mmCIF file with all atom_site columns, C-alpha atoms in Angstrom:
data_model
loop_
_atom_site.group_PDB
_atom_site.id
_atom_site.type_symbol
_atom_site.label_atom_id
_atom_site.label_alt_id
_atom_site.label_comp_id
_atom_site.label_asym_id
_atom_site.label_entity_id
_atom_site.label_seq_id
_atom_site.pdbx_PDB_ins_code
_atom_site.Cartn_x
_atom_site.Cartn_y
_atom_site.Cartn_z
_atom_site.occupancy
_atom_site.B_iso_or_equiv
_atom_site.pdbx_formal_charge
_atom_site.auth_seq_id
_atom_site.auth_comp_id
_atom_site.auth_asym_id
_atom_site.auth_atom_id
_atom_site.pdbx_PDB_model_num
ATOM 1   C CA . GLN A 1 1   ? -13.816 -9.523  -9.507 1.00 90.00 ? 175 GLN A CA 1
ATOM 2   C CA . VAL A 1 2   ? -11.577 -6.934  -7.760 1.00 96.00 ? 176 VAL A CA 1
ATOM 3   C CA . GLN A 1 3   ? -8.434  -5.467  -9.175 1.00 97.00 ? 177 GLN A CA 1
ATOM 4   C CA . LEU A 1 4   ? -5.774  -3.321  -7.259 1.00 98.00 ? 178 LEU A CA 1
ATOM 5   C CA . VAL A 1 5   ? -3.194  -1.446  -9.494 1.00 96.00 ? 179 VAL A CA 1
ATOM 6   C CA . GLU A 1 6   ? -0.320  0.355   -7.843 1.00 96.00 ? 180 GLU A CA 1
ATOM 7   C CA . SER A 1 7   ? 1.617   3.147   -9.497 1.00 96.00 ? 181 SER A CA 1
ATOM 8   C CA . GLY A 1 8   ? 4.147   5.741   -8.589 1.00 97.00 ? 182 GLY A CA 1
ATOM 9   C CA . GLY A 1 9   ? 7.332   3.593   -8.073 1.00 96.00 ? 183 GLY A CA 1
ATOM 10  C CA . GLY A 1 10  ? 10.711  4.454   -9.577 1.00 97.00 ? 184 GLY A CA 1
ATOM 11  C CA . LEU A 1 11  ? 14.301  5.291   -8.931 1.00 98.00 ? 185 LEU A CA 1
ATOM 12  C CA . VAL A 1 12  ? 15.015  8.027   -6.455 1.00 98.00 ? 186 VAL A CA 1
ATOM 13  C CA . GLN A 1 13  ? 18.185  9.262   -4.682 1.00 98.00 ? 187 GLN A CA 1
ATOM 14  C CA . PRO A 1 14  ? 18.604  8.880   -0.938 1.00 98.00 ? 188 PRO A CA 1
ATOM 15  C CA . GLY A 1 15  ? 16.622  11.647  0.817  1.00 98.00 ? 189 GLY A CA 1
ATOM 16  C CA . GLY A 1 16  ? 14.132  11.878  -1.885 1.00 98.00 ? 190 GLY A CA 1
ATOM 17  C CA . SER A 1 17  ? 10.435  11.286  -2.103 1.00 98.00 ? 191 SER A CA 1
ATOM 18  C CA . LEU A 1 18  ? 7.918   9.350   -3.923 1.00 98.00 ? 192 LEU A CA 1
ATOM 19  C CA . ARG A 1 19  ? 4.150   8.870   -3.686 1.00 98.00 ? 193 ARG A CA 1
ATOM 20  C CA . LEU A 1 20  ? 2.591   5.567   -4.463 1.00 98.00 ? 194 LEU A CA 1
ATOM 21  C CA . SER A 1 21  ? -1.087  5.012   -5.349 1.00 98.00 ? 195 SER A CA 1
ATOM 22  C CA . CYS A 1 22  ? -3.250  2.071   -5.252 1.00 98.00 ? 196 CYS A CA 1
ATOM 23  C CA . ALA A 1 23  ? -6.483  2.060   -7.108 1.00 98.00 ? 197 ALA A CA 1
ATOM 24  C CA . ALA A 1 24  ? -9.189  -0.557  -6.450 1.00 98.00 ? 198 ALA A CA 1
ATOM 25  C CA . SER A 1 25  ? -11.794 -1.475  -9.072 1.00 97.00 ? 199 SER A CA 1
ATOM 26  C CA . GLY A 1 26  ? -14.310 -3.989  -9.924 1.00 96.00 ? 200 GLY A CA 1
ATOM 27  C CA . SER A 1 27  ? -17.380 -5.307  -8.047 1.00 95.00 ? 201 SER A CA 1
ATOM 28  C CA . ILE A 1 28  ? -16.772 -3.505  -4.815 1.00 96.00 ? 202 ILE A CA 1
ATOM 29  C CA . PHE A 1 29  ? -19.391 -2.986  -2.180 1.00 95.00 ? 203 PHE A CA 1
ATOM 30  C CA . SER A 1 30  ? -17.103 -1.700  0.298  1.00 96.00 ? 204 SER A CA 1
ATOM 31  C CA . ILE A 1 31  ? -13.350 -1.628  1.307  1.00 97.00 ? 205 ILE A CA 1
ATOM 32  C CA . TYR A 1 32  ? -12.197 -2.022  4.892  1.00 97.00 ? 206 TYR A CA 1
ATOM 33  C CA . ASP A 1 33  ? -8.563  -1.990  5.756  1.00 97.00 ? 207 ASP A CA 1
ATOM 34  C CA . MET A 1 34  ? -6.035  -0.991  3.038  1.00 98.00 ? 208 MET A CA 1
ATOM 35  C CA . GLY A 1 35  ? -2.251  -1.573  3.369  1.00 98.00 ? 209 GLY A CA 1
ATOM 36  C CA . TRP A 1 36  ? 1.040   -1.183  1.905  1.00 98.00 ? 210 TRP A CA 1
ATOM 37  C CA . TYR A 1 37  ? 3.649   -4.029  2.170  1.00 98.00 ? 211 TYR A CA 1
ATOM 38  C CA . ARG A 1 38  ? 7.093   -4.368  0.758  1.00 98.00 ? 212 ARG A CA 1
ATOM 39  C CA . GLN A 1 39  ? 9.355   -7.164  -0.184 1.00 98.00 ? 213 GLN A CA 1
ATOM 40  C CA . ALA A 1 40  ? 13.260  -6.654  -0.639 1.00 97.00 ? 214 ALA A CA 1
ATOM 41  C CA . PRO A 1 41  ? 15.373  -9.332  -2.365 1.00 92.00 ? 215 PRO A CA 1
ATOM 42  C CA . GLY A 1 42  ? 15.904  -12.324 -0.118 1.00 94.00 ? 216 GLY A CA 1
ATOM 43  C CA . LYS A 1 43  ? 13.594  -11.100 2.535  1.00 96.00 ? 217 LYS A CA 1
ATOM 44  C CA . GLN A 1 44  ? 10.111  -11.817 3.623  1.00 97.00 ? 218 GLN A CA 1
ATOM 45  C CA . ARG A 1 45  ? 7.232   -9.443  2.733  1.00 97.00 ? 219 ARG A CA 1
ATOM 46  C CA . GLU A 1 46  ? 6.641   -6.950  5.565  1.00 98.00 ? 220 GLU A CA 1
ATOM 47  C CA . LEU A 1 47  ? 4.014   -4.540  6.526  1.00 98.00 ? 221 LEU A CA 1
ATOM 48  C CA . VAL A 1 48  ? 4.838   -0.851  5.957  1.00 98.00 ? 222 VAL A CA 1
ATOM 49  C CA . ALA A 1 49  ? 1.621   0.790   6.802  1.00 98.00 ? 223 ALA A CA 1
ATOM 50  C CA . ARG A 1 50  ? -2.191  0.128   7.147  1.00 98.00 ? 224 ARG A CA 1
ATOM 51  C CA . ILE A 1 51  ? -5.295  2.287   7.215  1.00 98.00 ? 225 ILE A CA 1
ATOM 52  C CA . SER A 1 52  ? -8.795  1.614   8.285  1.00 97.00 ? 226 SER A CA 1
ATOM 53  C CA . SER A 1 53  ? -11.864 2.696   6.480  1.00 94.00 ? 227 SER A CA 1
ATOM 54  C CA . VAL A 1 54  ? -12.277 5.463   9.048  1.00 95.00 ? 228 VAL A CA 1
ATOM 55  C CA . GLY A 1 55  ? -8.586  6.537   8.745  1.00 94.00 ? 229 GLY A CA 1
ATOM 56  C CA . SER A 1 56  ? -6.888  4.893   11.691 1.00 97.00 ? 230 SER A CA 1
ATOM 57  C CA . THR A 1 57  ? -3.381  4.174   10.773 1.00 98.00 ? 231 THR A CA 1
ATOM 58  C CA . ASN A 1 58  ? -0.370  2.088   11.897 1.00 97.00 ? 232 ASN A CA 1
ATOM 59  C CA . TYR A 1 59  ? 3.114   1.997   10.596 1.00 98.00 ? 233 TYR A CA 1
ATOM 60  C CA . ALA A 1 60  ? 6.230   -0.191  10.857 1.00 98.00 ? 234 ALA A CA 1
ATOM 61  C CA . ASN A 1 61  ? 8.776   1.310   13.167 1.00 98.00 ? 235 ASN A CA 1
ATOM 62  C CA . SER A 1 62  ? 11.280  1.651   10.375 1.00 97.00 ? 236 SER A CA 1
ATOM 63  C CA . VAL A 1 63  ? 9.095   4.204   8.507  1.00 98.00 ? 237 VAL A CA 1
ATOM 64  C CA . LYS A 1 64  ? 7.297   6.112   11.288 1.00 98.00 ? 238 LYS A CA 1
ATOM 65  C CA . GLY A 1 65  ? 7.918   9.834   10.866 1.00 97.00 ? 239 GLY A CA 1
ATOM 66  C CA . ARG A 1 66  ? 8.878   9.433   7.115  1.00 98.00 ? 240 ARG A CA 1
ATOM 67  C CA . PHE A 1 67  ? 5.989   7.677   5.513  1.00 98.00 ? 241 PHE A CA 1
ATOM 68  C CA . THR A 1 68  ? 2.280   8.631   5.432  1.00 98.00 ? 242 THR A CA 1
ATOM 69  C CA . ILE A 1 69  ? -0.515  6.406   4.426  1.00 98.00 ? 243 ILE A CA 1
ATOM 70  C CA . SER A 1 70  ? -3.817  7.966   3.248  1.00 98.00 ? 244 SER A CA 1
ATOM 71  C CA . ARG A 1 71  ? -6.940  7.022   1.275  1.00 97.00 ? 245 ARG A CA 1
ATOM 72  C CA . ASP A 1 72  ? -9.779  8.489   -0.651 1.00 97.00 ? 246 ASP A CA 1
ATOM 73  C CA . ASN A 1 73  ? -12.851 6.458   -0.042 1.00 96.00 ? 247 ASN A CA 1
ATOM 74  C CA . ALA A 1 74  ? -14.653 7.994   -2.899 1.00 96.00 ? 248 ALA A CA 1
ATOM 75  C CA . LYS A 1 75  ? -11.970 6.880   -5.433 1.00 97.00 ? 249 LYS A CA 1
ATOM 76  C CA . ASN A 1 76  ? -11.178 3.539   -3.644 1.00 97.00 ? 250 ASN A CA 1
ATOM 77  C CA . THR A 1 77  ? -7.570  4.586   -3.722 1.00 98.00 ? 251 THR A CA 1
ATOM 78  C CA . ALA A 1 78  ? -4.876  4.456   -1.095 1.00 98.00 ? 252 ALA A CA 1
ATOM 79  C CA . TYR A 1 79  ? -1.703  6.491   -1.176 1.00 98.00 ? 253 TYR A CA 1
ATOM 80  C CA . LEU A 1 80  ? 1.691   6.123   0.499  1.00 98.00 ? 254 LEU A CA 1
ATOM 81  C CA . GLN A 1 81  ? 3.733   9.190   0.628  1.00 98.00 ? 255 GLN A CA 1
ATOM 82  C CA . MET A 1 82  ? 7.373   8.360   1.284  1.00 98.00 ? 256 MET A CA 1
ATOM 83  C CA . ASN A 1 83  ? 9.806   11.108  2.347  1.00 98.00 ? 257 ASN A CA 1
ATOM 84  C CA . GLY A 1 84  ? 13.495  10.754  3.404  1.00 98.00 ? 258 GLY A CA 1
ATOM 85  C CA . LEU A 1 85  ? 13.929  7.518   1.416  1.00 98.00 ? 259 LEU A CA 1
ATOM 86  C CA . GLN A 1 86  ? 16.941  5.378   2.092  1.00 98.00 ? 260 GLN A CA 1
ATOM 87  C CA . PRO A 1 87  ? 18.688  2.573   0.320  1.00 97.00 ? 261 PRO A CA 1
ATOM 88  C CA . GLU A 1 88  ? 17.165  0.093   2.767  1.00 97.00 ? 262 GLU A CA 1
ATOM 89  C CA . ASP A 1 89  ? 13.678  1.135   1.545  1.00 98.00 ? 263 ASP A CA 1
ATOM 90  C CA . THR A 1 90  ? 14.496  -0.434  -1.786 1.00 98.00 ? 264 THR A CA 1
ATOM 91  C CA . ALA A 1 91  ? 11.950  -3.229  -2.405 1.00 98.00 ? 265 ALA A CA 1
ATOM 92  C CA . VAL A 1 92  ? 8.873   -4.111  -4.349 1.00 98.00 ? 266 VAL A CA 1
ATOM 93  C CA . TYR A 1 93  ? 5.926   -2.414  -2.821 1.00 98.00 ? 267 TYR A CA 1
ATOM 94  C CA . TYR A 1 94  ? 2.457   -4.184  -2.774 1.00 98.00 ? 268 TYR A CA 1
ATOM 95  C CA . CYS A 1 95  ? -0.923  -2.732  -1.902 1.00 98.00 ? 269 CYS A CA 1
ATOM 96  C CA . ASN A 1 96  ? -3.597  -4.907  -0.395 1.00 97.00 ? 270 ASN A CA 1
ATOM 97  C CA . ALA A 1 97  ? -7.280  -4.368  0.576  1.00 98.00 ? 271 ALA A CA 1
ATOM 98  C CA . GLN A 1 98  ? -9.961  -6.180  2.535  1.00 98.00 ? 272 GLN A CA 1
ATOM 99  C CA . VAL A 1 99  ? -12.987 -5.930  0.234  1.00 97.00 ? 273 VAL A CA 1
ATOM 100 C CA . ARG A 1 100 ? -16.584 -6.894  0.440  1.00 96.00 ? 274 ARG A CA 1
ATOM 101 C CA . ARG A 1 101 ? -17.836 -7.573  -3.006 1.00 96.00 ? 275 ARG A CA 1
ATOM 102 C CA . ILE A 1 102 ? -21.321 -6.595  -4.363 1.00 95.00 ? 276 ILE A CA 1
ATOM 103 C CA . GLY A 1 103 ? -23.665 -9.384  -3.588 1.00 93.00 ? 277 GLY A CA 1
ATOM 104 C CA . SER A 1 104 ? -21.538 -11.043 -1.090 1.00 93.00 ? 278 SER A CA 1
ATOM 105 C CA . ASN A 1 105 ? -21.176 -11.000 2.766  1.00 92.00 ? 279 ASN A CA 1
ATOM 106 C CA . ALA A 1 106 ? -17.622 -12.500 2.733  1.00 94.00 ? 280 ALA A CA 1
ATOM 107 C CA . LEU A 1 107 ? -14.505 -10.313 3.289  1.00 95.00 ? 281 LEU A CA 1
ATOM 108 C CA . ASN A 1 108 ? -11.622 -11.164 0.905  1.00 96.00 ? 282 ASN A CA 1
ATOM 109 C CA . VAL A 1 109 ? -8.055  -9.811  0.721  1.00 97.00 ? 283 VAL A CA 1
ATOM 110 C CA . TYR A 1 110 ? -6.772  -8.653  -2.687 1.00 97.00 ? 284 TYR A CA 1
ATOM 111 C CA . TRP A 1 111 ? -3.245  -7.788  -3.729 1.00 98.00 ? 285 TRP A CA 1
ATOM 112 C CA . GLY A 1 112 ? -1.837  -5.557  -6.421 1.00 97.00 ? 286 GLY A CA 1
ATOM 113 C CA . GLN A 1 113 ? 0.939   -6.749  -8.698 1.00 96.00 ? 287 GLN A CA 1
ATOM 114 C CA . GLY A 1 114 ? 3.531   -4.498  -6.890 1.00 97.00 ? 288 GLY A CA 1
ATOM 115 C CA . THR A 1 115 ? 5.624   -1.619  -7.965 1.00 97.00 ? 289 THR A CA 1
ATOM 116 C CA . GLN A 1 116 ? 9.373   -1.195  -7.611 1.00 98.00 ? 290 GLN A CA 1
ATOM 117 C CA . VAL A 1 117 ? 11.020  1.389   -5.519 1.00 98.00 ? 291 VAL A CA 1
ATOM 118 C CA . THR A 1 118 ? 14.724  1.781   -5.825 1.00 98.00 ? 292 THR A CA 1
ATOM 119 C CA . VAL A 1 119 ? 16.724  4.239   -3.715 1.00 98.00 ? 293 VAL A CA 1
ATOM 120 C CA . SER A 1 120 ? 20.247  4.612   -4.949 1.00 97.00 ? 294 SER A CA 1
ATOM 121 C CA . SER A 1 121 ? 22.624  7.460   -5.796 1.00 95.00 ? 295 SER A CA 1
#
């Protein structure tokens, strides 16, 4: 199986920064796209940022210029550097990854359990 574990969430004041990490482990042959999504109370889950295996990125308009997604392929880990955080960024942040498992030609999508980010004074 494949597991994704997020870390780095917490409580931060407006204007502050946090760095989220998402570590993938298990029977991984290769990881294609990795992404960060978020879900605020009463709202649908939305894309925050995605990064391909070769480093191409795309961002939600609401976070462009403030958030940066990156990855370390050797560590099967993705990161989300969040600067200039605002109360509207408060949400549970989820990581996902498109993974080809060892011994399989299928591409499956896996999700982490989520990490809470709260922006408040």
